[in-house]
mmCIF file of C-alpha atoms in Angstrom:
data_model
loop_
_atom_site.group_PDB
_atom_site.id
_atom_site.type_symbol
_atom_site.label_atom_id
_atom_site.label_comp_id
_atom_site.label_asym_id
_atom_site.label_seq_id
_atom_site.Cartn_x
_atom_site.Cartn_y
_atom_site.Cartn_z
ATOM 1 C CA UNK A 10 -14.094 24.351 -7.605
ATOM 2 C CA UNK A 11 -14.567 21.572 -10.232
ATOM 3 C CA UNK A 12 -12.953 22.816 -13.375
ATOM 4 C CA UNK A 13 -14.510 19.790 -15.209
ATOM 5 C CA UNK A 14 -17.857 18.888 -14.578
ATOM 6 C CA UNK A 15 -20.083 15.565 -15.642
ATOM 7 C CA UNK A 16 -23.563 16.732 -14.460
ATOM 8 C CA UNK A 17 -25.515 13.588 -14.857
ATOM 9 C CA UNK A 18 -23.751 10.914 -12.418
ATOM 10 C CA UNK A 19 -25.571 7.729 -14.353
ATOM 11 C CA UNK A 20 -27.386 7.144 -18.115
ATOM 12 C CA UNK A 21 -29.935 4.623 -18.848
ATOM 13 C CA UNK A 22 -29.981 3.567 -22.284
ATOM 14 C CA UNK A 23 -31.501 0.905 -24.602
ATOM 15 C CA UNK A 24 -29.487 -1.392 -26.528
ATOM 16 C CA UNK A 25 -29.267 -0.256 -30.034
ATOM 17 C CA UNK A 26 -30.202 3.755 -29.019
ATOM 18 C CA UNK A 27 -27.916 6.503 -29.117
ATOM 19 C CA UNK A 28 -26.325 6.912 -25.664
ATOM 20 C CA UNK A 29 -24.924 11.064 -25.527
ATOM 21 C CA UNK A 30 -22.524 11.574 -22.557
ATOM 22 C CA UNK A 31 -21.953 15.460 -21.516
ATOM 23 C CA UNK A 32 -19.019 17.380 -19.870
ATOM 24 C CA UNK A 33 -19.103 21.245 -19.309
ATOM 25 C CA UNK A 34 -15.884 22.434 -18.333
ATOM 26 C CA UNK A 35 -15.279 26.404 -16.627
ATOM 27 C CA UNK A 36 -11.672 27.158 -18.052
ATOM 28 C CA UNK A 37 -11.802 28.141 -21.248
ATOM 29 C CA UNK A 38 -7.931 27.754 -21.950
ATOM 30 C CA UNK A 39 -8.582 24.256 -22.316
ATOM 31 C CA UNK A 40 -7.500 23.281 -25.681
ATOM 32 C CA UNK A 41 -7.340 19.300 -25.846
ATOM 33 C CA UNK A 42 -10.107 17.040 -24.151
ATOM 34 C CA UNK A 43 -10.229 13.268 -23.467
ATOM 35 C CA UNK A 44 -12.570 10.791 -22.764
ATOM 36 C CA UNK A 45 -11.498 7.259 -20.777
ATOM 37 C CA UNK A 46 -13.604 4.561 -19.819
ATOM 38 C CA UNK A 47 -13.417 2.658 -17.181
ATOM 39 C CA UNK A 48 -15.102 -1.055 -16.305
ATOM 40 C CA UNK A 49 -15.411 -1.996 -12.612
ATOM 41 C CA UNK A 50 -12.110 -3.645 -10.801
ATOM 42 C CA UNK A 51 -9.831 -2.124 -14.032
ATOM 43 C CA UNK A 52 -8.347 0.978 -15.121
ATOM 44 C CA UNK A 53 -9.802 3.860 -16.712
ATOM 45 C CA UNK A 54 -8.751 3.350 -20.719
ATOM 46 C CA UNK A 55 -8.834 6.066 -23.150
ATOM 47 C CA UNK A 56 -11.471 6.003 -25.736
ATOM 48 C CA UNK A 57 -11.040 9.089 -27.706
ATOM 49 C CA UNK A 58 -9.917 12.564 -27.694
ATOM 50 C CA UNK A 59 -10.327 16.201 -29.656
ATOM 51 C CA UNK A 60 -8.210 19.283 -29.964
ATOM 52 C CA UNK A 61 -9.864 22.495 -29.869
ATOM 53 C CA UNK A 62 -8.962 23.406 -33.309
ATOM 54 C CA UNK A 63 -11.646 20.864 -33.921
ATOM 55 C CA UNK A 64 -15.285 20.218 -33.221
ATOM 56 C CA UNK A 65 -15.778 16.904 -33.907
ATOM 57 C CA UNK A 66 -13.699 13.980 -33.939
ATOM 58 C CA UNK A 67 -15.125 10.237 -35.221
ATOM 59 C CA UNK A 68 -13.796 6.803 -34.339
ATOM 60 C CA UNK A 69 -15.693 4.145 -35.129
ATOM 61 C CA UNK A 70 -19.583 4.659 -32.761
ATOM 62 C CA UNK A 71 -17.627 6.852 -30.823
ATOM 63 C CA UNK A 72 -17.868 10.724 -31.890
ATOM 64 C CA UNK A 73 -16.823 13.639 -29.639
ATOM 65 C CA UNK A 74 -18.005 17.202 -30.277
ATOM 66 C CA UNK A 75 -16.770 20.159 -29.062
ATOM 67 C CA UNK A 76 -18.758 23.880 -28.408
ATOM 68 C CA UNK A 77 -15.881 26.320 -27.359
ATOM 69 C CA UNK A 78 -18.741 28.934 -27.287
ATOM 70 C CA UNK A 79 -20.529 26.808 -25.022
ATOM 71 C CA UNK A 80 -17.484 25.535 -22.679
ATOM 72 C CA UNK A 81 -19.467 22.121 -23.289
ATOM 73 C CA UNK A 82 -18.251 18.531 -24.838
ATOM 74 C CA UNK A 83 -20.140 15.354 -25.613
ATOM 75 C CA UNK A 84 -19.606 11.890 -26.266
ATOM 76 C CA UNK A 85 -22.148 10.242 -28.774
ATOM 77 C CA UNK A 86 -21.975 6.254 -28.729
ATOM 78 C CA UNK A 87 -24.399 4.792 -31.690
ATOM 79 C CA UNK A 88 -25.581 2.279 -31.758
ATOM 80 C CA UNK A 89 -24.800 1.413 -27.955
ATOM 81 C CA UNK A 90 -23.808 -1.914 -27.103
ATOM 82 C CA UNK A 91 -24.199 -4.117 -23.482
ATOM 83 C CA UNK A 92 -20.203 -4.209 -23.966
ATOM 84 C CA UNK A 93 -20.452 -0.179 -23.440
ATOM 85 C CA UNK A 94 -22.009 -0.514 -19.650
ATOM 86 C CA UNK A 95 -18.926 1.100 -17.879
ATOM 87 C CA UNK A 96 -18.119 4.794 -16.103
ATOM 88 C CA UNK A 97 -17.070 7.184 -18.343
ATOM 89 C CA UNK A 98 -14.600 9.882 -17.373
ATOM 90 C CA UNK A 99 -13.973 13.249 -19.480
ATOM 91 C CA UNK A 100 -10.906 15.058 -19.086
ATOM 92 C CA UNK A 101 -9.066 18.104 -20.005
ATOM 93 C CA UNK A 102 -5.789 20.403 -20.445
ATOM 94 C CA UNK A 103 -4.469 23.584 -20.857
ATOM 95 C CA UNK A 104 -1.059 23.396 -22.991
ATOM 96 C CA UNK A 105 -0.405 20.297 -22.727
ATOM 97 C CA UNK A 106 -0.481 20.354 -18.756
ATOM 98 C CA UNK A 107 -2.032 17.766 -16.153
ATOM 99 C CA UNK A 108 -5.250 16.580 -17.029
ATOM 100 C CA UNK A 109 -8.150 17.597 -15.389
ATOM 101 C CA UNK A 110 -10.399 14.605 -15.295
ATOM 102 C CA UNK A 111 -14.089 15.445 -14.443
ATOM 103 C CA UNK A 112 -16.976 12.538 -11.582
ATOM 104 C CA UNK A 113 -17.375 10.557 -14.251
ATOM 105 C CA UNK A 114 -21.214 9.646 -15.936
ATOM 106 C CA UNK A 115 -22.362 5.463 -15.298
ATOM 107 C CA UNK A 116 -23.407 3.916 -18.527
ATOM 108 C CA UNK A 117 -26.272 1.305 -18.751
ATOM 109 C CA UNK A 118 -26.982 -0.014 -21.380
ATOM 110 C CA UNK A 119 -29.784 -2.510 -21.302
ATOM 111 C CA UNK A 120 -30.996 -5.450 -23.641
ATOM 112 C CA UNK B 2 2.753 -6.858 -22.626
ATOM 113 C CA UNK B 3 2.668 -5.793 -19.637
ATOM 114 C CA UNK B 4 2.182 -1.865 -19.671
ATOM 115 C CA UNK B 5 1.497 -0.498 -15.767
ATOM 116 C CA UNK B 6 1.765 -2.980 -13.287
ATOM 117 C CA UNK B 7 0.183 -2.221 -9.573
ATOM 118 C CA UNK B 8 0.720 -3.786 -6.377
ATOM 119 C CA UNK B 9 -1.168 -4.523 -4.003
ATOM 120 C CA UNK B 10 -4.498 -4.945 -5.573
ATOM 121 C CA UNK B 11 -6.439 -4.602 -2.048
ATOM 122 C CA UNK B 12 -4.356 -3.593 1.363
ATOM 123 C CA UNK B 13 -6.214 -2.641 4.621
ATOM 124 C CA UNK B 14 -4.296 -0.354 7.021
ATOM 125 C CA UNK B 15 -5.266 0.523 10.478
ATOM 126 C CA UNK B 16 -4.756 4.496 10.761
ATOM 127 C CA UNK B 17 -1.600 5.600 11.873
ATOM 128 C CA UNK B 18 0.555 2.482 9.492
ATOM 129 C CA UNK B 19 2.455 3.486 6.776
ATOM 130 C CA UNK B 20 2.979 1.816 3.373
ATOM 131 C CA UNK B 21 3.730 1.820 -0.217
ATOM 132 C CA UNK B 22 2.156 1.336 -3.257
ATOM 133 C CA UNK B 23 4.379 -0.051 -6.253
ATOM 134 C CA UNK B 24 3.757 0.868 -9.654
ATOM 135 C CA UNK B 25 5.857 0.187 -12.729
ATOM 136 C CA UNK B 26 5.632 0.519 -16.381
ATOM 137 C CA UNK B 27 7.350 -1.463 -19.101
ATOM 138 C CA UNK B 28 6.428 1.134 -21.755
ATOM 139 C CA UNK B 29 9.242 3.180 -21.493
ATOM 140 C CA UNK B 30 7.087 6.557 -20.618
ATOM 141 C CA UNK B 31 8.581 9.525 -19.075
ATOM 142 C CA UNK B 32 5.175 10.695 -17.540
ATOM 143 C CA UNK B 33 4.142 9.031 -14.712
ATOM 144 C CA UNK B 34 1.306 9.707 -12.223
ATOM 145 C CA UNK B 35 -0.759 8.649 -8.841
ATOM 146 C CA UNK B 36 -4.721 9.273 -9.185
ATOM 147 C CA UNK B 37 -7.081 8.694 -6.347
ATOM 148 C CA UNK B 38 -10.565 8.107 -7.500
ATOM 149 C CA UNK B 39 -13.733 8.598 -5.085
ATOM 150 C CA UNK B 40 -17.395 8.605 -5.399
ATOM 151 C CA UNK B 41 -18.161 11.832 -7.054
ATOM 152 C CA UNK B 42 -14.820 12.959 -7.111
ATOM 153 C CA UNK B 43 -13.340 11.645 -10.046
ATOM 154 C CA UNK B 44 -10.086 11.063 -10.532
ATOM 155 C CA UNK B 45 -7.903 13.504 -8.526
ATOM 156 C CA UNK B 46 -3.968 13.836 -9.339
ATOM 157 C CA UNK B 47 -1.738 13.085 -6.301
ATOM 158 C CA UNK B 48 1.312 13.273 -7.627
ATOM 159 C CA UNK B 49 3.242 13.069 -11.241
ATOM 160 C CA UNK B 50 6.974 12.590 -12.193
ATOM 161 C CA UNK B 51 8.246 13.820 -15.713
ATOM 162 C CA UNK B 52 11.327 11.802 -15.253
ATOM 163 C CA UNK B 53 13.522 9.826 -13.405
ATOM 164 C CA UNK B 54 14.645 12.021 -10.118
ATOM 165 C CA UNK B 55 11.709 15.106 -10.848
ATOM 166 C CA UNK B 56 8.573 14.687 -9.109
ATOM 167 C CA UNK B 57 6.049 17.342 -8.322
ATOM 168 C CA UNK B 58 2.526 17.508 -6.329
ATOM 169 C CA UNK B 59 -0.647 17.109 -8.020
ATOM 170 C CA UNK B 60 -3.828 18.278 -6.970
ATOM 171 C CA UNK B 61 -4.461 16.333 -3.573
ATOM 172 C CA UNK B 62 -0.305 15.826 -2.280
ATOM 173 C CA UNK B 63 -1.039 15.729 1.393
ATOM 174 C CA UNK B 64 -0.047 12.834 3.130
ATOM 175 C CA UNK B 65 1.709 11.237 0.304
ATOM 176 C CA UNK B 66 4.904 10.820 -0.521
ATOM 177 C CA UNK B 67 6.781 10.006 -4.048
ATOM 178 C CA UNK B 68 10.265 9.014 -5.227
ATOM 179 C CA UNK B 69 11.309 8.347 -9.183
ATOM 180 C CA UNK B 70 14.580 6.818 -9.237
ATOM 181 C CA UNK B 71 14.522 4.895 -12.443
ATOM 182 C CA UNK B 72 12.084 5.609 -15.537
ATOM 183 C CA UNK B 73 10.460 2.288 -14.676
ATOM 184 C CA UNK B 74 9.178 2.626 -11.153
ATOM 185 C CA UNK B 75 6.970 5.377 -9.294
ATOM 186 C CA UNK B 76 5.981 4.560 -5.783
ATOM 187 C CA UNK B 77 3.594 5.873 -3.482
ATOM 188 C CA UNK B 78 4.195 6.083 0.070
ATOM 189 C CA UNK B 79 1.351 6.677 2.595
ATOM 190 C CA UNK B 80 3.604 8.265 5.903
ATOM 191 C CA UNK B 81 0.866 8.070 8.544
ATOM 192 C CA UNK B 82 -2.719 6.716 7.349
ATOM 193 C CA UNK B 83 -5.894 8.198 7.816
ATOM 194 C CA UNK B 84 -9.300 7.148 7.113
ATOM 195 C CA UNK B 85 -9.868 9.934 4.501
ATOM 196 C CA UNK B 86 -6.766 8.074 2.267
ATOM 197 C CA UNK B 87 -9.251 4.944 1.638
ATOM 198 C CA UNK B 88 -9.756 5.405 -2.055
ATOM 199 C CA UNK B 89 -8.823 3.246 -4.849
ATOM 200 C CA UNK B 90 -5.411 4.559 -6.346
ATOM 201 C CA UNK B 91 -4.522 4.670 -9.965
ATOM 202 C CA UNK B 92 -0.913 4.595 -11.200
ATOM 203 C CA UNK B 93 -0.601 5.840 -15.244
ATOM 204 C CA UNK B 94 2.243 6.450 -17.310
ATOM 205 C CA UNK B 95 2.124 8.526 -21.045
ATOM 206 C CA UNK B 96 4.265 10.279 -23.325
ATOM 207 C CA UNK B 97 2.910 13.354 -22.141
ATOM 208 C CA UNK B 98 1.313 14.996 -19.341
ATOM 209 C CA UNK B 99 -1.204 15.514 -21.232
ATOM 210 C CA UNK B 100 -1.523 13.121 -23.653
ATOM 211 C CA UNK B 101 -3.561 9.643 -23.269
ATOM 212 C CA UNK B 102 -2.686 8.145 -19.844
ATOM 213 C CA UNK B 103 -2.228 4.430 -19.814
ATOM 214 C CA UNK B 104 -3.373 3.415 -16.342
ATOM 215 C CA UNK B 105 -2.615 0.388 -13.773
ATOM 216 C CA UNK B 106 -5.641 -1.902 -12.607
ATOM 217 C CA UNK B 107 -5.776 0.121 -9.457
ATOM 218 C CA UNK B 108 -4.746 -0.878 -5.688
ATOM 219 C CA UNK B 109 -8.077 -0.467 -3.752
ATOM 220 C CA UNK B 110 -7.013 1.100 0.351
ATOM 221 C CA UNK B 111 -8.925 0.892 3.120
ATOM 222 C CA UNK B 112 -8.087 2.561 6.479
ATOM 223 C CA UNK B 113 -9.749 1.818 9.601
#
């Protein structure tokens, strides 16, 4: 049973747009959340994460909000950029244990 | 730099062989851990170290094997291969299990 789920497997979006990735997640003791990206034939690199004391966390046109109510996260990329065509990966924890990393969501981003 | 280092990049085994994947880290990390990533799996843990000489199973263990003698190296041994092992495998080390995870360029397997 997935604890961490990415529902859409692949995003379409136009260069310039906003480009909103989405991760629900079941366990609600989950209190610190990740996001990696990965490009093909390299490892998964972390982008930007969020503590559930928070619900939202900025870095640069990357923004991650966070509805504990809702057991749901998202990662808002604006504007989106070619560069940003990758897989993106969310992930989460439970004090500070093993992350639980969910299928991943394929980013397009066309010109 | 050269943070997690992987080897081999691509290996094809014929079901049955046995072999290890190297993975070290120049970063100094206690935390180190195997991920195998499939199509619509994600990345699943195998197995994770929190120092040299304690290792413990992740969340997909069968069939693999791990060994942490120094902080630097974490290999992962394969005992008898199966087709169901060809996945492309992720070594990462951190400060913290749960912490961000700086991850190797990944050692794609096939079995046949």
């Amino acid at each position: 049973d997935q604890q961490v789920k990415q529902n859409s497997p692949s995003l379409s979006v136009q260069e310039g747009r906003i480009s909103i990735l989405n991760c629900d997640y079941t366990n609600s003791m989950f209190d610190y959340f990740l996001w990696y990206k990965k490009y093909p034939a390299e490892g998964p690199t972390f982008l930007i994460s969020i503590s559930s004391i928070k619900d939202k966390n900025e870095d640069g046109r990357f923004t991650v909000f966070l509805n504990k109510s809702a057991k749901h996260l998202s990662l808002h990329i604006v504007p989106s950029q070619p560069g940003d065509s990758a897989v993106y990966f969310c992930a989460a924890s439970e004090s500070g244990n093993k992350l639980v990393f969910g299928a991943g969501t394929i980013l397009r981003v066309k010109s | 730099n050269a943070g997690v280092t992987q080897t081999p990049k691509f290996q094809v085994l014929k079901t049955g062989q046995s072999m290890t994947l190297q993975c070290a880290q120049d970063m100094n990390h206690e935390y180190m851990s195997w991920y195998r990533q499939d199509p619509g799996m994600g990345l699943r843990l195998i197995h994770y170290s929190v120092g040299a000489g304690i290792t413990d199973q992740g969340e997909v263990p069968n069939g693999y094997n791990v060994s942490r003698s120094t902080t630097e190296d974490f290999p992962l041994r394969l005992l008898s291969a199966a087709p169901s092992q060809t996945s492309v495998y992720f070594c990462a080390s951190s400060y913290s299990l749960a912490g961000e995870l700086f991850f190797g360029e990944g050692s794609r397997l096939t079995v046949l």
